mmCIF file of N, CA and C in Angstrom:
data_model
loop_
_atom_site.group_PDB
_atom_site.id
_atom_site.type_symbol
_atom_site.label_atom_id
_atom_site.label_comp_id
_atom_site.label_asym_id
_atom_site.label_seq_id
_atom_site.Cartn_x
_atom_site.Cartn_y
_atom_site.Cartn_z
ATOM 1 N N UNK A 107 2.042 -0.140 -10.618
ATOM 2 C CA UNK A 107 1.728 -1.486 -11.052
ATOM 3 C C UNK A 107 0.730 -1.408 -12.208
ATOM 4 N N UNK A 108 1.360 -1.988 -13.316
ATOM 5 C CA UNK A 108 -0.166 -1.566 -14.287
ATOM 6 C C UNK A 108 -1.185 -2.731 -14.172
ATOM 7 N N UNK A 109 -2.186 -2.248 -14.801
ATOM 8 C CA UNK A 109 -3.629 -3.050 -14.410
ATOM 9 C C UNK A 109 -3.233 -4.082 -14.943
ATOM 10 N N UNK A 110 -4.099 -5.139 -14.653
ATOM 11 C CA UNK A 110 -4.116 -6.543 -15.302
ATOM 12 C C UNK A 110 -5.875 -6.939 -16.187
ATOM 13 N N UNK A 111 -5.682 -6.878 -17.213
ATOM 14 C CA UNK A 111 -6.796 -7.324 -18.303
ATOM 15 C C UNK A 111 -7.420 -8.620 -17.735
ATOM 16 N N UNK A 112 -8.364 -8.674 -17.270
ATOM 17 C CA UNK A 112 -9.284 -9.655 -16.810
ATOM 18 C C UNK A 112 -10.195 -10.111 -17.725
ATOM 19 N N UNK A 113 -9.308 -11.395 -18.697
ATOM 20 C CA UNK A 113 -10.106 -12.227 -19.554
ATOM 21 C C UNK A 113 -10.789 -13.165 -18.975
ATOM 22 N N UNK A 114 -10.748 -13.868 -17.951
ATOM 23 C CA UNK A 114 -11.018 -15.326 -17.619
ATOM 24 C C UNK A 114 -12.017 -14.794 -16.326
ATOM 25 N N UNK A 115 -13.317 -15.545 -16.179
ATOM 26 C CA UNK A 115 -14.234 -15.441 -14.888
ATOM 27 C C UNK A 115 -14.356 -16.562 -14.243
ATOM 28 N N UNK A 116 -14.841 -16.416 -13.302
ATOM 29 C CA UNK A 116 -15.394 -17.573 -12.260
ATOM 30 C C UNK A 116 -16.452 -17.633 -11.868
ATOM 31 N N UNK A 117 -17.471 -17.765 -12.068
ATOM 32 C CA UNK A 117 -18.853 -17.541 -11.140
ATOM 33 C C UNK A 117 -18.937 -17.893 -9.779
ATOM 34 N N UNK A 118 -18.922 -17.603 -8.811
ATOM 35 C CA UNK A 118 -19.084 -18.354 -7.134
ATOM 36 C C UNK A 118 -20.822 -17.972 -7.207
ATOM 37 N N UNK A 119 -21.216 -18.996 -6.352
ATOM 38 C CA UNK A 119 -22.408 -18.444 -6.060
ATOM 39 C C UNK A 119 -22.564 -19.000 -4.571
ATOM 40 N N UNK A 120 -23.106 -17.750 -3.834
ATOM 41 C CA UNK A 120 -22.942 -17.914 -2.345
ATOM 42 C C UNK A 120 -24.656 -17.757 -1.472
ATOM 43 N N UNK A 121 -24.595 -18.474 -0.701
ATOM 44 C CA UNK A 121 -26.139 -18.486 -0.004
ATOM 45 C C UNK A 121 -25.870 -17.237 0.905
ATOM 46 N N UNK A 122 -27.352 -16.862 0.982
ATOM 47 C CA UNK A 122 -27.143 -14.617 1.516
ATOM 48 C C UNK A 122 -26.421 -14.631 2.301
ATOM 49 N N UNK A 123 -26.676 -15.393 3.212
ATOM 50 C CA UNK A 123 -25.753 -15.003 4.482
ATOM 51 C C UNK A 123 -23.996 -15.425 4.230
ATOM 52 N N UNK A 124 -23.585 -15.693 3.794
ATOM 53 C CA UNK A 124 -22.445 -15.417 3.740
ATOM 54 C C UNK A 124 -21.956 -14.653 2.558
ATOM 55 N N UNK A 125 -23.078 -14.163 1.757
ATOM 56 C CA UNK A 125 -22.561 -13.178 0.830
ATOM 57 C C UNK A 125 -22.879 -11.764 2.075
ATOM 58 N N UNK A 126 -23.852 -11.435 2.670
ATOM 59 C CA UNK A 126 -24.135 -10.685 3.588
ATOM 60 C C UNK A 126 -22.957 -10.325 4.710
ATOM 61 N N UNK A 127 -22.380 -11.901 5.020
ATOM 62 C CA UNK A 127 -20.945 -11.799 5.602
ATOM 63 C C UNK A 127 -19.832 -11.005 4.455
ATOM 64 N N UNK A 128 -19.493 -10.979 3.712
ATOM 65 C CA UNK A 128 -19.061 -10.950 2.819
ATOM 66 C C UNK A 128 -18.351 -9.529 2.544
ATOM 67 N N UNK A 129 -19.955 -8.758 2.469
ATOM 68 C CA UNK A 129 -20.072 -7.388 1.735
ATOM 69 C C UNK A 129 -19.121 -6.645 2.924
ATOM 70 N N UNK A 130 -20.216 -7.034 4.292
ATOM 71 C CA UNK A 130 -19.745 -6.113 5.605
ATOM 72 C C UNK A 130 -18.730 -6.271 5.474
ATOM 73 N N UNK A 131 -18.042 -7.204 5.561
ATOM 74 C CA UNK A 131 -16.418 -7.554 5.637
ATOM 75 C C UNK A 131 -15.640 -6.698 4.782
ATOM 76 N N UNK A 132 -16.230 -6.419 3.501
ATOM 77 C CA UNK A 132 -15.375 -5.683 2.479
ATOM 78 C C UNK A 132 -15.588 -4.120 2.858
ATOM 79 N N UNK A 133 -17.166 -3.813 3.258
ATOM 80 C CA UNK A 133 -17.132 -2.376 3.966
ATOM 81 C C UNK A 133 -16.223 -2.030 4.881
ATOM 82 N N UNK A 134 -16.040 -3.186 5.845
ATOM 83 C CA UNK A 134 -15.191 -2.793 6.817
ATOM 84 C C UNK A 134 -13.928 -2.306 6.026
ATOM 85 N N UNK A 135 -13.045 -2.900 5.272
ATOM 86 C CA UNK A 135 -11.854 -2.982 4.979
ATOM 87 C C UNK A 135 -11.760 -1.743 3.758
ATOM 88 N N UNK A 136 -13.129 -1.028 3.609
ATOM 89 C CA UNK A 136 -13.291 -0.216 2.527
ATOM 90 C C UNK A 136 -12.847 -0.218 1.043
ATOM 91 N N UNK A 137 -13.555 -1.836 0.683
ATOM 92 C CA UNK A 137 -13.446 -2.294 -0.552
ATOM 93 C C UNK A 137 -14.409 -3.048 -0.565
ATOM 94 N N UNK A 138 -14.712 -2.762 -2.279
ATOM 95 C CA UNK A 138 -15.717 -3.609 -2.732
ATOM 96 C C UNK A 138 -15.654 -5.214 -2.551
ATOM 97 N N UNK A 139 -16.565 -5.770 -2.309
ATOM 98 C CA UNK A 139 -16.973 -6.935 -2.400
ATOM 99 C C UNK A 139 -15.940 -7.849 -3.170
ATOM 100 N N UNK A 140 -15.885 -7.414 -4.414
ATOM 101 C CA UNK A 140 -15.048 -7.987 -5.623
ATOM 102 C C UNK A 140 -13.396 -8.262 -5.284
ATOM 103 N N UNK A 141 -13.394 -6.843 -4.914
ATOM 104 C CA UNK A 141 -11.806 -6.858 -4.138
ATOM 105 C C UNK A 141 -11.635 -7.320 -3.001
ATOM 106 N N UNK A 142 -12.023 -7.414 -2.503
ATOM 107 C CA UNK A 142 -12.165 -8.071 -0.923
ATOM 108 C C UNK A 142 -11.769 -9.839 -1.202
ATOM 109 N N UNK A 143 -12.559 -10.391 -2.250
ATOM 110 C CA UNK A 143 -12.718 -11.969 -2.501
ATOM 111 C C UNK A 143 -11.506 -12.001 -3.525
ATOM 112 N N UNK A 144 -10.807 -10.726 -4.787
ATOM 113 C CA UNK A 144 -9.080 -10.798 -5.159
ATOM 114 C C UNK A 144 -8.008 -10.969 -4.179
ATOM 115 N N UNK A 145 -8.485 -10.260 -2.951
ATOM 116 C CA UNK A 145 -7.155 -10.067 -2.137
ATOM 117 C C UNK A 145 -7.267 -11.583 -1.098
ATOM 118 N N UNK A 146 -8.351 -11.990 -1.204
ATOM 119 C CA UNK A 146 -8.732 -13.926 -0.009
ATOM 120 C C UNK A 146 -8.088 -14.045 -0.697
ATOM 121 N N UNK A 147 -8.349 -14.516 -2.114
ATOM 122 C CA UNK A 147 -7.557 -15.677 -2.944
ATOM 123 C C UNK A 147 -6.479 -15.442 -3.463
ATOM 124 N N UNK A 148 -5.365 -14.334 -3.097
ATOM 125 C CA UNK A 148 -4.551 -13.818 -3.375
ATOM 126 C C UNK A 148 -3.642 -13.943 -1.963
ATOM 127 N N UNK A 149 -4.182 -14.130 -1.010
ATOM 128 C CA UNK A 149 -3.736 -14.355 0.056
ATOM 129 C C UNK A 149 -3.385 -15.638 0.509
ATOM 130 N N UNK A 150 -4.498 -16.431 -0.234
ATOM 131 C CA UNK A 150 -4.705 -18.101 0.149
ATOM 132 C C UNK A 150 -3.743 -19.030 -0.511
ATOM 133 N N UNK A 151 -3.221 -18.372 -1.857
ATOM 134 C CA UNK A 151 -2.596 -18.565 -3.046
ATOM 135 C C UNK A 151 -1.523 -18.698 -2.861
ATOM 136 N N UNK A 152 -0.983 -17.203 -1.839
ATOM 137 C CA UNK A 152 0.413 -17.090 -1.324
ATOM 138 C C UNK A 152 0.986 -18.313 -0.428
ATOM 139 N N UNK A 153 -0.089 -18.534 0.505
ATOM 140 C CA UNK A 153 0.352 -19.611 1.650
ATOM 141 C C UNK A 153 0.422 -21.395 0.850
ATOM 142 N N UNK A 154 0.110 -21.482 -0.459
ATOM 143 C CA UNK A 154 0.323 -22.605 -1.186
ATOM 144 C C UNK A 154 1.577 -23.246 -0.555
ATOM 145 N N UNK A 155 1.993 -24.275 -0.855
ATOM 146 C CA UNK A 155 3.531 -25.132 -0.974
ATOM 147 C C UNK A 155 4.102 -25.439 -2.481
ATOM 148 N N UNK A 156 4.040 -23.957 -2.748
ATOM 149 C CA UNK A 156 4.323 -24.183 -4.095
ATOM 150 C C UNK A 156 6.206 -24.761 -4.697
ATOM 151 N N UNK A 157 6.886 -25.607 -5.260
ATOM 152 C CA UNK A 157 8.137 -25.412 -5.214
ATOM 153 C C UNK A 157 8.620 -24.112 -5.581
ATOM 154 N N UNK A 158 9.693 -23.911 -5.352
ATOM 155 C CA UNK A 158 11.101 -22.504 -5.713
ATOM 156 C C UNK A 158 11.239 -22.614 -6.937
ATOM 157 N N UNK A 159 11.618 -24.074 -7.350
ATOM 158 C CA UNK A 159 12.288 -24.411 -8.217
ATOM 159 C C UNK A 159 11.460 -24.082 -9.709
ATOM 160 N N UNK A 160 10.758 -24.746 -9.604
ATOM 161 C CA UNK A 160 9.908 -25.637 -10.420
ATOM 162 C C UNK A 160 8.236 -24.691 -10.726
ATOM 163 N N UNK A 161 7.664 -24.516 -9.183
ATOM 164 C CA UNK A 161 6.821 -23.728 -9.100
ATOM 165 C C UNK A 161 5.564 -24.724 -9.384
ATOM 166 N N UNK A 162 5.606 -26.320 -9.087
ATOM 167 C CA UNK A 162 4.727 -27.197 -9.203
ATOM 168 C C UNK A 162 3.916 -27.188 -7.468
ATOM 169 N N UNK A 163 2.689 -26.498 -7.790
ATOM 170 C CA UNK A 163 2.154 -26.955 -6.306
ATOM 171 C C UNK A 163 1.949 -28.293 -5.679
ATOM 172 N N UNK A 164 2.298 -28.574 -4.849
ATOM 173 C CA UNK A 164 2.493 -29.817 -3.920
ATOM 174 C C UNK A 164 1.629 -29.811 -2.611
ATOM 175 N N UNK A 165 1.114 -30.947 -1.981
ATOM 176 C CA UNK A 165 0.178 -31.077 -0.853
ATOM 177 C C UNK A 165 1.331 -30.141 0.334
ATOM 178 N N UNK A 166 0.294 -29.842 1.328
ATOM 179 C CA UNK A 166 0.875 -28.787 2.107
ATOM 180 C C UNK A 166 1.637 -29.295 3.116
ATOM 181 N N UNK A 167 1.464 -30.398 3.502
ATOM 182 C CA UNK A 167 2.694 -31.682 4.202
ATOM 183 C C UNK A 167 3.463 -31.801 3.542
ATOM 184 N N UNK A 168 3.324 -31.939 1.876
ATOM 185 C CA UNK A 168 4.913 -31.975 1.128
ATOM 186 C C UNK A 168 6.260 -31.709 1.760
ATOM 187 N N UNK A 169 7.078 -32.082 1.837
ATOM 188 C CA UNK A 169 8.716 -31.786 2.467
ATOM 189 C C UNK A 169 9.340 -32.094 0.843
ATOM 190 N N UNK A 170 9.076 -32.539 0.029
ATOM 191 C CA UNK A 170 9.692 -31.958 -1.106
ATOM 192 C C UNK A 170 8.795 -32.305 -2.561
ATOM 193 N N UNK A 171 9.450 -31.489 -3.502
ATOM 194 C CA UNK A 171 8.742 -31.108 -4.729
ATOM 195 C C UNK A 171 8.284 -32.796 -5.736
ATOM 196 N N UNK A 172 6.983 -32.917 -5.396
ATOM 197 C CA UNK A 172 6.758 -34.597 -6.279
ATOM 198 C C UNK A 172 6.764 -33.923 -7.818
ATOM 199 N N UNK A 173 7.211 -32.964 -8.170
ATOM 200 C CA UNK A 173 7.573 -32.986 -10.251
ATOM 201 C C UNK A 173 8.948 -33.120 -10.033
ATOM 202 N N UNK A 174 9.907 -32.243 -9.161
ATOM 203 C CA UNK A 174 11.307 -32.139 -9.339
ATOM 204 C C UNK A 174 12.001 -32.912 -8.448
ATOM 205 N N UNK A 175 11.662 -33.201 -7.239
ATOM 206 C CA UNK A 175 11.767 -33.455 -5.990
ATOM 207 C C UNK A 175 13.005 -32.857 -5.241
ATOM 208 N N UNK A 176 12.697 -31.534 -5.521
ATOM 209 C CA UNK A 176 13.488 -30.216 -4.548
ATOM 210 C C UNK A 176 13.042 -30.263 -3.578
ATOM 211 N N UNK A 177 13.492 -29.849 -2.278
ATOM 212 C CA UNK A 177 13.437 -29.564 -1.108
ATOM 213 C C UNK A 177 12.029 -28.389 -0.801
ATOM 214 N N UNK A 178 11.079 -28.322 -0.105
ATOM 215 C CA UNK A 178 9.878 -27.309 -0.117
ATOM 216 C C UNK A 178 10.172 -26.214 1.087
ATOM 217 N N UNK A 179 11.783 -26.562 2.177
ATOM 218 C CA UNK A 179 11.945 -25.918 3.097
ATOM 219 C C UNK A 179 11.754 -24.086 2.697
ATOM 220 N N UNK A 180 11.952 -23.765 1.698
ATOM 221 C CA UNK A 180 11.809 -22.211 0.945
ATOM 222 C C UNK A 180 11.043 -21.668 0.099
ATOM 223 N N UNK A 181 9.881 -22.829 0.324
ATOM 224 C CA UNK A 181 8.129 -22.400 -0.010
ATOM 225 C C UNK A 181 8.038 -21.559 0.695
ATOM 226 N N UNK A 182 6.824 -20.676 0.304
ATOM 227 C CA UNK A 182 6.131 -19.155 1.285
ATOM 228 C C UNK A 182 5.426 -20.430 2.259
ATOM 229 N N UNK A 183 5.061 -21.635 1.765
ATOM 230 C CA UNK A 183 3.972 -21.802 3.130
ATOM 231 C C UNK A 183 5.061 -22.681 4.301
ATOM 232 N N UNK A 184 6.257 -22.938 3.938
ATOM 233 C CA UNK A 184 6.873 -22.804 4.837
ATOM 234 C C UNK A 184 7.639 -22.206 5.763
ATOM 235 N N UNK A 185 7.862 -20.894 5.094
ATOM 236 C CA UNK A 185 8.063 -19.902 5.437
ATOM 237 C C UNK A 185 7.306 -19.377 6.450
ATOM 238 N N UNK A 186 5.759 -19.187 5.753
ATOM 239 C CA UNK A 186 4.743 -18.603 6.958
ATOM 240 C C UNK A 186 4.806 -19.528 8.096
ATOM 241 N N UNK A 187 4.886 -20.509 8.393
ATOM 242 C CA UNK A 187 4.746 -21.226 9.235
ATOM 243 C C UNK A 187 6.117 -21.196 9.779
ATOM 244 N N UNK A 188 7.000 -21.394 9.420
ATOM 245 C CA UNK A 188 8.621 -20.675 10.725
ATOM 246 C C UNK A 188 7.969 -19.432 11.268
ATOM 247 N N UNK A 189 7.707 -18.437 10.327
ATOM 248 C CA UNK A 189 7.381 -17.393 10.840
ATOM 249 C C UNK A 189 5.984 -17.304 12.212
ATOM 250 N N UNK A 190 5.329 -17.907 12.033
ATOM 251 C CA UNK A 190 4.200 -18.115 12.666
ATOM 252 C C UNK A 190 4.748 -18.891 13.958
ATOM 253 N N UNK A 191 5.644 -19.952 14.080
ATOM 254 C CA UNK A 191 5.745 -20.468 15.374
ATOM 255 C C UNK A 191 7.122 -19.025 15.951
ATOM 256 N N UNK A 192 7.493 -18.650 15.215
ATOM 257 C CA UNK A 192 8.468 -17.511 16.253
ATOM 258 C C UNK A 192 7.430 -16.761 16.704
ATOM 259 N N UNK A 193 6.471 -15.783 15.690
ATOM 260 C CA UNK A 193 5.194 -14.980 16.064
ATOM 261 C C UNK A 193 4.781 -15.583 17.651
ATOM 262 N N UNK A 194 4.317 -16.694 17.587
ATOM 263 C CA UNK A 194 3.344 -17.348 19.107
ATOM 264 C C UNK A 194 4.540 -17.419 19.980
ATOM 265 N N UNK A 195 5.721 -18.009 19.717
ATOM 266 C CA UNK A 195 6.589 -18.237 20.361
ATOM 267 C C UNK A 195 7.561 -16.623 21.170
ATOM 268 N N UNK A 196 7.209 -15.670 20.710
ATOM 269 C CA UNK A 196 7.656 -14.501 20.813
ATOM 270 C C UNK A 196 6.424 -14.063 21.861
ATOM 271 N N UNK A 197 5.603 -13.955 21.228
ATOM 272 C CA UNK A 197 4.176 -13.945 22.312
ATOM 273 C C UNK A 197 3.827 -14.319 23.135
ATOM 274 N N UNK A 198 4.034 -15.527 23.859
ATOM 275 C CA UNK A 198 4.401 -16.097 25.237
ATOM 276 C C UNK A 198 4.957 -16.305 25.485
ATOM 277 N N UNK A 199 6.481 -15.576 25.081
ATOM 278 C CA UNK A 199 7.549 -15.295 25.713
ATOM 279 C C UNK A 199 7.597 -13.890 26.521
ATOM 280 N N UNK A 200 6.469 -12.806 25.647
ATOM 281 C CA UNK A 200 6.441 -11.482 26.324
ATOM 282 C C UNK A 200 5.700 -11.367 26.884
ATOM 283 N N UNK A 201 5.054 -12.506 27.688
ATOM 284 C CA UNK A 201 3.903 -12.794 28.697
ATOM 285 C C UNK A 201 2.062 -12.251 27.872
ATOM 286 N N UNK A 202 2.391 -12.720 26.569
ATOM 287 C CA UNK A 202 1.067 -12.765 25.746
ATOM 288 C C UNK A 202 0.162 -13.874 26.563
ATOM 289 N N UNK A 203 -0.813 -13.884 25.999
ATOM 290 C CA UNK A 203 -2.188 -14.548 27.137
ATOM 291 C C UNK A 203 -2.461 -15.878 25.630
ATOM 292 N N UNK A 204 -3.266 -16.241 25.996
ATOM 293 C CA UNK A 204 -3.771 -17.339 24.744
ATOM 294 C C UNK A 204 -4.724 -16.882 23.947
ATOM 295 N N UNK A 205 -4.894 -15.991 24.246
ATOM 296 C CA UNK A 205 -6.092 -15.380 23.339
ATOM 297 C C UNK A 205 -5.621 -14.291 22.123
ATOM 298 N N UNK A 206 -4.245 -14.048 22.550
ATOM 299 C CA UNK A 206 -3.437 -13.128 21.514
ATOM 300 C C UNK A 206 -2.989 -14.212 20.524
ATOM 301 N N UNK A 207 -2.789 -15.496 21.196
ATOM 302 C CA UNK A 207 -1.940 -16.524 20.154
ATOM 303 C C UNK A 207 -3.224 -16.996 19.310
ATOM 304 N N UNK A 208 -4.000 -17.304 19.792
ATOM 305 C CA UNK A 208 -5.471 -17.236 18.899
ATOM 306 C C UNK A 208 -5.609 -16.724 17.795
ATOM 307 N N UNK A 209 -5.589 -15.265 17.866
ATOM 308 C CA UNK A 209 -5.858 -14.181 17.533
ATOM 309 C C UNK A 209 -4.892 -14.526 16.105
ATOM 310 N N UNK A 210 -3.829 -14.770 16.213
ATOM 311 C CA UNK A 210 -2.769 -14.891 14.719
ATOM 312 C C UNK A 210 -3.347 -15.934 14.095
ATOM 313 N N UNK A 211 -3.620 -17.188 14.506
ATOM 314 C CA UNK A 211 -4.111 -18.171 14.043
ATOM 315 C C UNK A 211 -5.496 -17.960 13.093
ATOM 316 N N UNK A 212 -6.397 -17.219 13.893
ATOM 317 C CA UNK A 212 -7.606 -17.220 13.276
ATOM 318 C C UNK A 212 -7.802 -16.178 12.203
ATOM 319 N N UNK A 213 -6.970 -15.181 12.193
ATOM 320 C CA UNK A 213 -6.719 -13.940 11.057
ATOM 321 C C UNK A 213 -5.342 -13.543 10.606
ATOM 322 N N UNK A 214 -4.458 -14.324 10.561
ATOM 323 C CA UNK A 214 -2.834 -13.807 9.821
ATOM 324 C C UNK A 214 -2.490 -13.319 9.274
ATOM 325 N N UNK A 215 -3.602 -12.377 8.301
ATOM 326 C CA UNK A 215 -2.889 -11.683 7.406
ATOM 327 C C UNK A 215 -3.623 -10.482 8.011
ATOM 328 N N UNK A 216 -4.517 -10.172 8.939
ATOM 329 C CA UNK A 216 -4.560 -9.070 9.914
ATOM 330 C C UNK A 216 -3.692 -8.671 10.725
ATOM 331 N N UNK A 217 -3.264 -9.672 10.857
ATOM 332 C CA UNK A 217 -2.340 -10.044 12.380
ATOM 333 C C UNK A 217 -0.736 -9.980 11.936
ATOM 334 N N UNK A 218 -0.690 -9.460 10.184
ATOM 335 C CA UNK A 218 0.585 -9.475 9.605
ATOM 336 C C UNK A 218 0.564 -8.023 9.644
ATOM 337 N N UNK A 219 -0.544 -7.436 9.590
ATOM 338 C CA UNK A 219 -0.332 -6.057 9.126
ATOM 339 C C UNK A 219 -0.744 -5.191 9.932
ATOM 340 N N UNK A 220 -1.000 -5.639 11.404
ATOM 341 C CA UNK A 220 -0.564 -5.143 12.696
ATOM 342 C C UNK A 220 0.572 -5.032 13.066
ATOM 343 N N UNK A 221 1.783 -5.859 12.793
ATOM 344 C CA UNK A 221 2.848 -6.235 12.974
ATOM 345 C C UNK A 221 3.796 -5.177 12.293
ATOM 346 N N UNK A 222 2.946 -5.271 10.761
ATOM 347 C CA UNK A 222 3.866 -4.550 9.895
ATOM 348 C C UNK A 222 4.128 -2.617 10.776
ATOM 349 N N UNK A 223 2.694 -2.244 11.130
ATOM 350 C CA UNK A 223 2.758 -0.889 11.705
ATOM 351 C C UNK A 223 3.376 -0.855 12.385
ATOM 352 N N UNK A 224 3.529 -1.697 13.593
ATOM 353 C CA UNK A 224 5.054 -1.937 14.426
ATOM 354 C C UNK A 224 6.303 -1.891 13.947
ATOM 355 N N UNK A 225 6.474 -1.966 12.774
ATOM 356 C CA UNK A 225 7.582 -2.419 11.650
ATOM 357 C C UNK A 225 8.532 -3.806 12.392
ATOM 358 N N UNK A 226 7.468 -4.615 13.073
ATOM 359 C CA UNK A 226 8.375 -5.908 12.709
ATOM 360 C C UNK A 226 8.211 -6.565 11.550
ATOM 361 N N UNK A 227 8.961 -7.991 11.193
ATOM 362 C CA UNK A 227 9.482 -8.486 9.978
ATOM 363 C C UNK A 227 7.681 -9.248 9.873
ATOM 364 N N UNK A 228 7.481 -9.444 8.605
ATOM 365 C CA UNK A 228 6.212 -10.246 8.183
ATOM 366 C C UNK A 228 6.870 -10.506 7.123
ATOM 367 N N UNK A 229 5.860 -12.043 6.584
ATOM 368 C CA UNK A 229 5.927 -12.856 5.097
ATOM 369 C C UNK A 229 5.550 -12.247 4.304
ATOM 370 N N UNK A 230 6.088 -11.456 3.113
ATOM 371 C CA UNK A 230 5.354 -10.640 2.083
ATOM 372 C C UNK A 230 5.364 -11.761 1.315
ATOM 373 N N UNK A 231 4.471 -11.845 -0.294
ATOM 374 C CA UNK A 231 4.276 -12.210 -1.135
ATOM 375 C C UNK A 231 4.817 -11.219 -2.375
ATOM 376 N N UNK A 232 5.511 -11.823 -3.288
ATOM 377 C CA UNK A 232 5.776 -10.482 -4.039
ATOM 378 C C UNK A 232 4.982 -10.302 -5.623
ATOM 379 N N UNK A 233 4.666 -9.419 -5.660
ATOM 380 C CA UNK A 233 3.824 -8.679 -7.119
ATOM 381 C C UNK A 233 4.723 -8.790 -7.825
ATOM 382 N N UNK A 234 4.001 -9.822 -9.585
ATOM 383 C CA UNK A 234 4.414 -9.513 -10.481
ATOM 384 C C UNK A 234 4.400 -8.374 -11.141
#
């Protein structure tokens, strides 16, 4: 994948403790800080309701595209979400507890790439 030239910044500015949250979080995952907050908003980005068509983002209740007014059923964030009620729905079907169904809810893209080591199916996002 070749690099991408990073013209454009953002400043965030965060009170310690959740920059403190922040860092650990990226230690854990053994990435910098910087990368840690590319791959959130790269993640957050994915789950948009963006159209297929068109590629106009739309509110996340949208059921269809307000520029084109295409259908949003084959958005990623509808997607994740079929995917997500089979996920829970698969899970207390194999006598999962509520605390596993939790568990997807509160971290999904952890909880995607637990899955993935299993090699069941997960929502990828795809790289330009």
């Amino acid at each position: 994948m070749a690099e991408e030239k990073n013209d454009d910044q953002i400043l965030i500015r965060l009170p310690k403790s959740l920059k403190a949250q922040l860092e650990g979080a990226a230690r854990v995952e053994g990435m910098t800080a910087q990368e840690w907050i590319r791959k959130a908003i790269q993640n957050r980005i994915g789950l948009l309701n963006v159209c297929p068509v068109c590629g106009t983002v739309n509110a996340g209740t949208a059921k269809f595209c307000n520029e084109c007014g295409s259908s949003l059923k084959d958005s990623k964030r509808s997607m994740y979400f079929a995917w997500m009620k089979n996920v829970v729905k698969e899970e207390l079907e194999e006598g999962g507890n509520l605390d596993a169904v939790l568990a997807y809810l509160d971290d999904p893209a952890g909880e995607q790439a637990k899955l993935e080591k299993k090699g069941k199916w997960v929502v990828r996002t795809e790289e330009k």
